Amino acid sequence: MSSNGKWSEADVPDQSGRIAIVTGANTGIGYHTAAVLARCGAHVVLAVRNLEKGNAALARIVAAQPQADVTLAELDLSSLDSVRAAADALRTNYPRIDLLINNAGVMYTPKQLTADGFEMQFGTNHLGHFALTGLLLDHMLGVRGSRVVTVSSNAHRFRASIHFDDLQWERSYDRIAAYGQSKLANLLFTYELQRRLTAQQKNTIAVAAHPGTSNTELTRNLPTILKPANALLGPLLFQSAAMGALPTLRAAADPDVEGGQYYGPDGLGQQRGYPKLVQSSAQSHDEELRRRLWAVSKELTGVTFPV
């Protein structure tokens, strides 16, 4: 850690020999996470929906770091068929996986459904990653120091609850509350996965992180009323995607990280700054909520976990 006590990408230890899968790695937080891990010696798989954008990201990483060992995998988290196909290919190619970084996400989308009929934000941000993790986990459990890192958001506190009576927002739709539900689900999933891993004393840990307010493509679906303010204030309020990636990188690579922890920026309101251990909402630690969401997610995806 630097002399000012701030953890930065310079603190990422050597990642040689590690296999890291990063979802949504063609842009924003995922891209910077993948680029740093590759620079530190990991073999990084960019798991992306759009292969053209993925190839462009791969080319950028290799141009900056010719020794980088980076490959591409096609993954559309809004389709369980795609998740299963991607998981099959990854399992074939990688008998051992050190890092699974569940980073991809959509935010504030207009009302739309995934290929399987789930509300887009819940289906992509939570259920897609739940299914992917379950399908890959047995290739991680025997690997010392392996981690599942899931990217949440400050939005898990904002008008967020798990609407079990209408998970897919069929009665009415609120894009902000739906995003909050999906990000709360990311944390409930992380904490319940960690509980199960601990119960079986596995090598793998589950950790969560959030990027604060970062300048990424996620804001493209902001409600129209907010777009002028975002254009005006964004550059002042938002930190770079490279800074926003630091909590994810710390959760993935800091040797002192423990299972069930949550990392975010150290600045005012966790909006920006260097990564530190932070606390999530009381609701995100509700054991009954965690168990209920896990059971529903298992039922909706048809994916069972080896823990």
Coordinates of C-alpha atoms in Angstrom, one line a residue:
M1 CA 0.0 0.0 0.0
S2 CA 1.3 3.5 -0.9
S3 CA 2.8 5.8 1.7
N4 CA -0.5 7.7 2.0
G5 CA -2.2 4.5 3.1
K6 CA -4.3 4.4 -0.1
W7 CA -4.7 1.0 -1.9
S8 CA -4.2 1.4 -5.7
E9 CA -3.6 -0.8 -8.7
A10 CA 0.2 -0.7 -7.8
D11 CA -0.8 -2.9 -4.9
V12 CA -2.2 -5.7 -7.0
P13 CA 0.2 -8.6 -6.4
D14 CA 1.6 -10.8 -9.2
Q15 CA -1.3 -12.8 -10.8
S16 CA 0.8 -15.2 -12.9
G17 CA -0.8 -18.6 -13.2
R18 CA -4.2 -17.3 -12.2
I19 CA -7.3 -17.7 -14.5
A20 CA -9.7 -14.7 -14.2
I21 CA -13.1 -14.5 -15.9
V22 CA -14.5 -11.0 -16.0
T23 CA -18.1 -10.4 -17.3
G24 CA -18.8 -7.2 -19.2
A25 CA -15.1 -6.7 -19.7
N26 CA -15.4 -4.7 -23.0
T27 CA -16.0 -1.4 -21.3
G28 CA -16.0 0.6 -18.1
I29 CA -15.2 -1.0 -14.7
G30 CA -14.9 -4.5 -16.3
Y31 CA -12.4 -3.3 -18.9
H32 CA -10.1 -1.7 -16.4
T33 CA -10.4 -4.6 -14.0
A34 CA -9.4 -7.0 -16.8
A35 CA -6.6 -4.8 -18.1
V36 CA -4.9 -4.5 -14.7
L37 CA -5.2 -8.2 -14.0
A38 CA -3.7 -9.0 -17.4
R39 CA -0.9 -6.5 -16.8
C40 CA -0.2 -8.3 -13.5
G41 CA 0.2 -11.7 -15.3
A42 CA -3.3 -13.3 -15.1
H43 CA -4.8 -15.2 -18.0
V44 CA -7.9 -13.1 -18.4
V45 CA -11.1 -14.1 -20.2
L46 CA -13.2 -11.2 -21.4
A47 CA -16.8 -12.6 -21.1
V48 CA -18.9 -10.3 -23.3
R49 CA -22.2 -10.1 -25.1
N50 CA -20.9 -8.2 -28.1
L51 CA -17.9 -10.0 -29.7
E52 CA -17.0 -7.1 -31.9
K53 CA -16.7 -4.7 -28.9
G54 CA -14.9 -7.5 -27.0
N55 CA -12.3 -7.9 -29.7
A56 CA -11.7 -4.1 -29.7
A57 CA -11.2 -4.3 -25.9
L58 CA -8.8 -7.2 -26.2
A59 CA -6.8 -5.3 -28.9
R60 CA -6.6 -2.3 -26.6
I61 CA -5.3 -4.4 -23.7
V62 CA -2.7 -6.1 -25.9
A63 CA -1.6 -2.9 -27.6
A64 CA -0.8 -1.4 -24.1
Q65 CA 0.7 -4.7 -22.8
P66 CA 2.0 -6.9 -25.6
Q67 CA 2.7 -9.8 -23.1
A68 CA -0.9 -9.8 -21.9
D69 CA -2.6 -13.2 -22.1
V70 CA -6.2 -12.4 -22.9
T71 CA -9.0 -14.4 -24.6
L72 CA -12.6 -13.8 -25.4
A73 CA -15.8 -15.7 -24.5
E74 CA -19.3 -15.0 -25.7
L75 CA -21.8 -14.5 -22.8
D76 CA -25.2 -12.9 -22.8
L77 CA -26.4 -12.8 -19.2
S78 CA -29.9 -12.0 -20.3
S79 CA -30.2 -15.5 -21.8
L80 CA -29.9 -18.6 -19.7
D81 CA -29.1 -20.6 -22.9
S82 CA -26.2 -18.3 -23.5
V83 CA -25.1 -18.6 -19.9
R84 CA -25.1 -22.4 -20.1
A85 CA -23.3 -22.4 -23.4
A86 CA -20.6 -20.0 -22.1
A87 CA -20.2 -22.0 -18.9
D88 CA -19.8 -25.3 -20.9
A89 CA -17.1 -23.7 -23.0
L90 CA -15.3 -22.2 -20.0
R91 CA -15.5 -25.5 -18.1
T92 CA -13.9 -27.3 -21.0
N93 CA -11.2 -24.7 -21.5
Y94 CA -10.4 -24.1 -17.8
P95 CA -10.3 -27.1 -15.4
R96 CA -9.4 -24.6 -12.7
I97 CA -10.7 -21.0 -12.3
D98 CA -9.1 -18.6 -9.7
L99 CA -11.3 -15.6 -10.2
L100 CA -14.9 -15.1 -11.3
I101 CA -15.7 -11.4 -11.4
N102 CA -19.5 -10.8 -11.9
N103 CA -19.2 -7.3 -13.2
A104 CA -21.6 -6.9 -16.2
G105 CA -24.8 -5.1 -15.6
V106 CA -27.6 -2.9 -17.0
M107 CA -29.1 0.1 -15.3
Y108 CA -32.4 2.0 -15.5
T109 CA -33.5 0.2 -18.6
P110 CA -37.0 0.8 -20.0
K111 CA -39.4 -2.0 -19.2
Q112 CA -38.1 -5.1 -21.1
L113 CA -37.8 -8.8 -20.6
T114 CA -34.8 -11.2 -20.9
A115 CA -35.0 -14.2 -23.3
D116 CA -36.4 -16.2 -20.4
G117 CA -39.1 -13.6 -19.5
F118 CA -37.4 -12.0 -16.5
E119 CA -37.3 -8.3 -15.9
M120 CA -34.1 -7.1 -17.7
Q121 CA -32.2 -5.6 -14.7
F122 CA -33.0 -8.5 -12.3
G123 CA -32.5 -11.1 -15.0
T124 CA -29.2 -9.7 -16.2
N125 CA -27.6 -8.3 -13.0
H126 CA -28.7 -11.0 -10.6
L127 CA -30.1 -14.2 -12.2
G128 CA -27.6 -14.4 -15.0
H129 CA -24.7 -14.1 -12.6
F130 CA -26.3 -16.5 -10.1
A131 CA -26.6 -19.1 -12.9
L132 CA -23.0 -18.5 -14.2
T133 CA -21.5 -18.8 -10.7
G134 CA -23.4 -22.0 -10.0
L135 CA -22.3 -23.6 -13.3
L136 CA -18.6 -22.7 -12.8
L137 CA -18.2 -23.0 -9.0
D138 CA -17.0 -26.7 -8.9
H139 CA -14.0 -25.6 -11.1
M140 CA -13.1 -23.1 -8.3
L141 CA -13.7 -25.0 -5.1
G142 CA -10.4 -27.0 -5.2
V143 CA -8.4 -23.9 -6.0
R144 CA -6.6 -22.2 -3.1
G145 CA -7.3 -18.5 -2.9
S146 CA -10.1 -18.6 -5.5
R147 CA -12.8 -15.9 -5.3
V148 CA -16.2 -15.0 -6.6
V149 CA -16.4 -11.1 -6.7
T150 CA -19.8 -9.6 -7.5
V151 CA -20.2 -5.9 -8.3
S152 CA -23.1 -4.2 -6.5
S153 CA -23.9 -0.5 -6.1
N154 CA -24.8 2.2 -3.6
A155 CA -28.2 1.8 -5.3
H156 CA -28.8 -1.3 -3.1
R157 CA -29.8 1.2 -0.4
F158 CA -32.1 3.4 -2.6
R159 CA -35.8 2.3 -2.8
A160 CA -34.5 -1.2 -2.8
S161 CA -36.3 -4.3 -1.7
I162 CA -36.9 -7.8 -3.1
H163 CA -40.4 -7.8 -4.5
F164 CA -41.2 -11.4 -4.1
D165 CA -44.9 -10.8 -4.8
D166 CA -43.9 -9.3 -8.2
L167 CA -40.2 -10.0 -8.9
Q168 CA -40.6 -9.3 -12.7
W169 CA -42.5 -6.0 -12.2
E170 CA -45.5 -7.3 -14.2
R171 CA -48.0 -5.1 -12.3
S172 CA -46.1 -1.8 -12.6
Y173 CA -42.5 -0.8 -13.4
D174 CA -40.2 1.6 -11.7
R175 CA -36.8 1.4 -13.4
I176 CA -34.9 3.0 -10.4
A177 CA -36.5 0.6 -7.8
A178 CA -35.9 -2.3 -10.2
Y179 CA -32.2 -1.5 -10.4
G180 CA -32.1 -1.2 -6.6
Q181 CA -33.7 -4.6 -6.3
S182 CA -31.1 -6.2 -8.6
K183 CA -28.1 -4.6 -6.7
L184 CA -29.5 -5.6 -3.4
A185 CA -29.9 -9.1 -4.8
N186 CA -26.1 -9.1 -5.7
L187 CA -25.2 -8.5 -2.0
L188 CA -27.8 -11.0 -0.7
F189 CA -26.3 -13.6 -3.1
T190 CA -22.7 -12.8 -2.1
Y191 CA -23.4 -13.2 1.6
E192 CA -25.5 -16.4 1.2
L193 CA -22.8 -17.9 -1.0
Q194 CA -20.1 -17.1 1.6
R195 CA -22.2 -18.7 4.3
R196 CA -22.5 -21.9 2.3
L197 CA -18.8 -21.9 1.4
T198 CA -17.8 -21.4 5.1
A199 CA -20.1 -24.2 6.2
Q200 CA -18.1 -26.6 3.9
Q201 CA -14.7 -24.9 4.7
K202 CA -13.9 -24.4 1.0
N203 CA -10.9 -22.7 -0.5
T204 CA -13.2 -20.3 -2.3
I205 CA -14.5 -17.0 -0.9
A206 CA -17.3 -14.7 -2.0
V207 CA -16.7 -10.9 -1.9
A208 CA -18.6 -7.9 -3.1
A209 CA -17.5 -4.4 -4.3
H210 CA -19.0 -1.3 -5.7
P211 CA -17.5 1.5 -7.8
G212 CA -19.1 4.5 -6.3
T213 CA -20.2 7.0 -8.9
S214 CA -18.1 6.3 -11.9
N215 CA -18.1 7.6 -15.5
T216 CA -19.2 4.5 -17.5
E217 CA -21.8 3.5 -20.2
L218 CA -24.2 2.4 -17.5
T219 CA -25.7 5.9 -17.4
R220 CA -27.0 5.6 -21.0
N221 CA -30.5 4.7 -19.8
L222 CA -30.9 7.6 -17.3
P223 CA -34.4 9.0 -17.2
T224 CA -34.7 11.9 -19.7
I225 CA -35.3 14.4 -16.9
L226 CA -31.9 13.6 -15.4
K227 CA -29.8 13.7 -18.6
P228 CA -29.1 17.5 -18.7
A229 CA -27.9 17.4 -15.0
N230 CA -25.8 14.3 -15.7
A231 CA -24.1 16.1 -18.7
L232 CA -23.5 19.2 -16.7
L233 CA -22.5 17.7 -13.3
G234 CA -21.2 14.3 -14.4
P235 CA -17.6 15.4 -15.0
L236 CA -17.5 17.0 -11.5
L237 CA -19.2 14.2 -9.6
F238 CA -18.0 11.1 -11.3
Q239 CA -14.6 9.5 -11.0
S240 CA -13.0 7.7 -13.8
A241 CA -13.8 4.1 -14.6
A242 CA -10.2 3.2 -13.8
M243 CA -10.7 4.6 -10.2
G244 CA -14.1 2.9 -10.1
A245 CA -12.5 -0.4 -10.8
L246 CA -10.2 -0.3 -7.8
P247 CA -12.7 -1.7 -5.2
T248 CA -13.3 -4.7 -7.6
L249 CA -9.6 -5.2 -8.0
R250 CA -9.0 -5.0 -4.2
A251 CA -11.8 -7.5 -3.6
A252 CA -10.2 -9.8 -6.3
A253 CA -6.5 -9.5 -5.5
D254 CA -5.7 -8.1 -2.0
P255 CA -4.4 -11.1 0.0
D256 CA -5.9 -9.7 3.2
V257 CA -9.5 -9.8 1.9
E258 CA -11.9 -12.1 3.7
G259 CA -15.1 -13.8 2.6
G260 CA -18.3 -11.9 3.0
Q261 CA -16.5 -8.5 2.9
Y262 CA -17.7 -5.5 0.8
Y263 CA -15.3 -2.9 -0.7
G264 CA -16.1 0.6 -2.0
P265 CA -14.6 4.1 -2.3
D266 CA -13.3 5.9 0.8
G267 CA -14.7 9.4 -0.1
L268 CA -17.8 11.2 1.1
G269 CA -20.8 8.9 0.8
Q270 CA -18.6 6.3 -0.9
Q271 CA -19.1 8.2 -4.1
R272 CA -15.4 8.3 -5.1
G273 CA -11.9 7.7 -3.9
Y274 CA -9.6 4.8 -3.1
P275 CA -11.0 1.4 -2.1
K276 CA -11.7 0.5 1.6
L277 CA -13.8 -2.0 3.5
V278 CA -17.3 -0.6 3.7
Q279 CA -20.6 -1.7 5.2
S280 CA -23.8 -2.5 3.2
S281 CA -27.3 -2.0 4.4
A282 CA -28.9 -4.0 7.3
Q283 CA -31.4 -5.4 4.8
S284 CA -28.6 -6.9 2.7
H285 CA -27.6 -9.0 5.8
D286 CA -31.1 -10.3 6.5
E287 CA -30.7 -14.1 6.7
E288 CA -34.3 -15.0 5.9
L289 CA -34.2 -12.7 2.8
R290 CA -30.9 -14.3 1.7
R291 CA -32.3 -17.8 1.9
R292 CA -35.6 -16.9 0.3
L293 CA -33.9 -15.2 -2.7
W294 CA -31.5 -18.1 -3.1
A295 CA -34.4 -20.6 -3.3
V296 CA -36.3 -18.5 -5.8
S297 CA -33.2 -17.9 -7.9
K298 CA -32.5 -21.6 -8.0
E299 CA -36.1 -22.3 -9.1
L300 CA -36.1 -19.6 -11.8
T301 CA -32.7 -20.5 -13.3
G302 CA -32.8 -24.3 -12.7
V303 CA -29.2 -24.1 -11.5
T304 CA -28.1 -25.9 -8.4
F305 CA -24.8 -25.1 -6.6
P306 CA -22.2 -27.6 -5.3
V307 CA -22.4 -26.0 -1.9

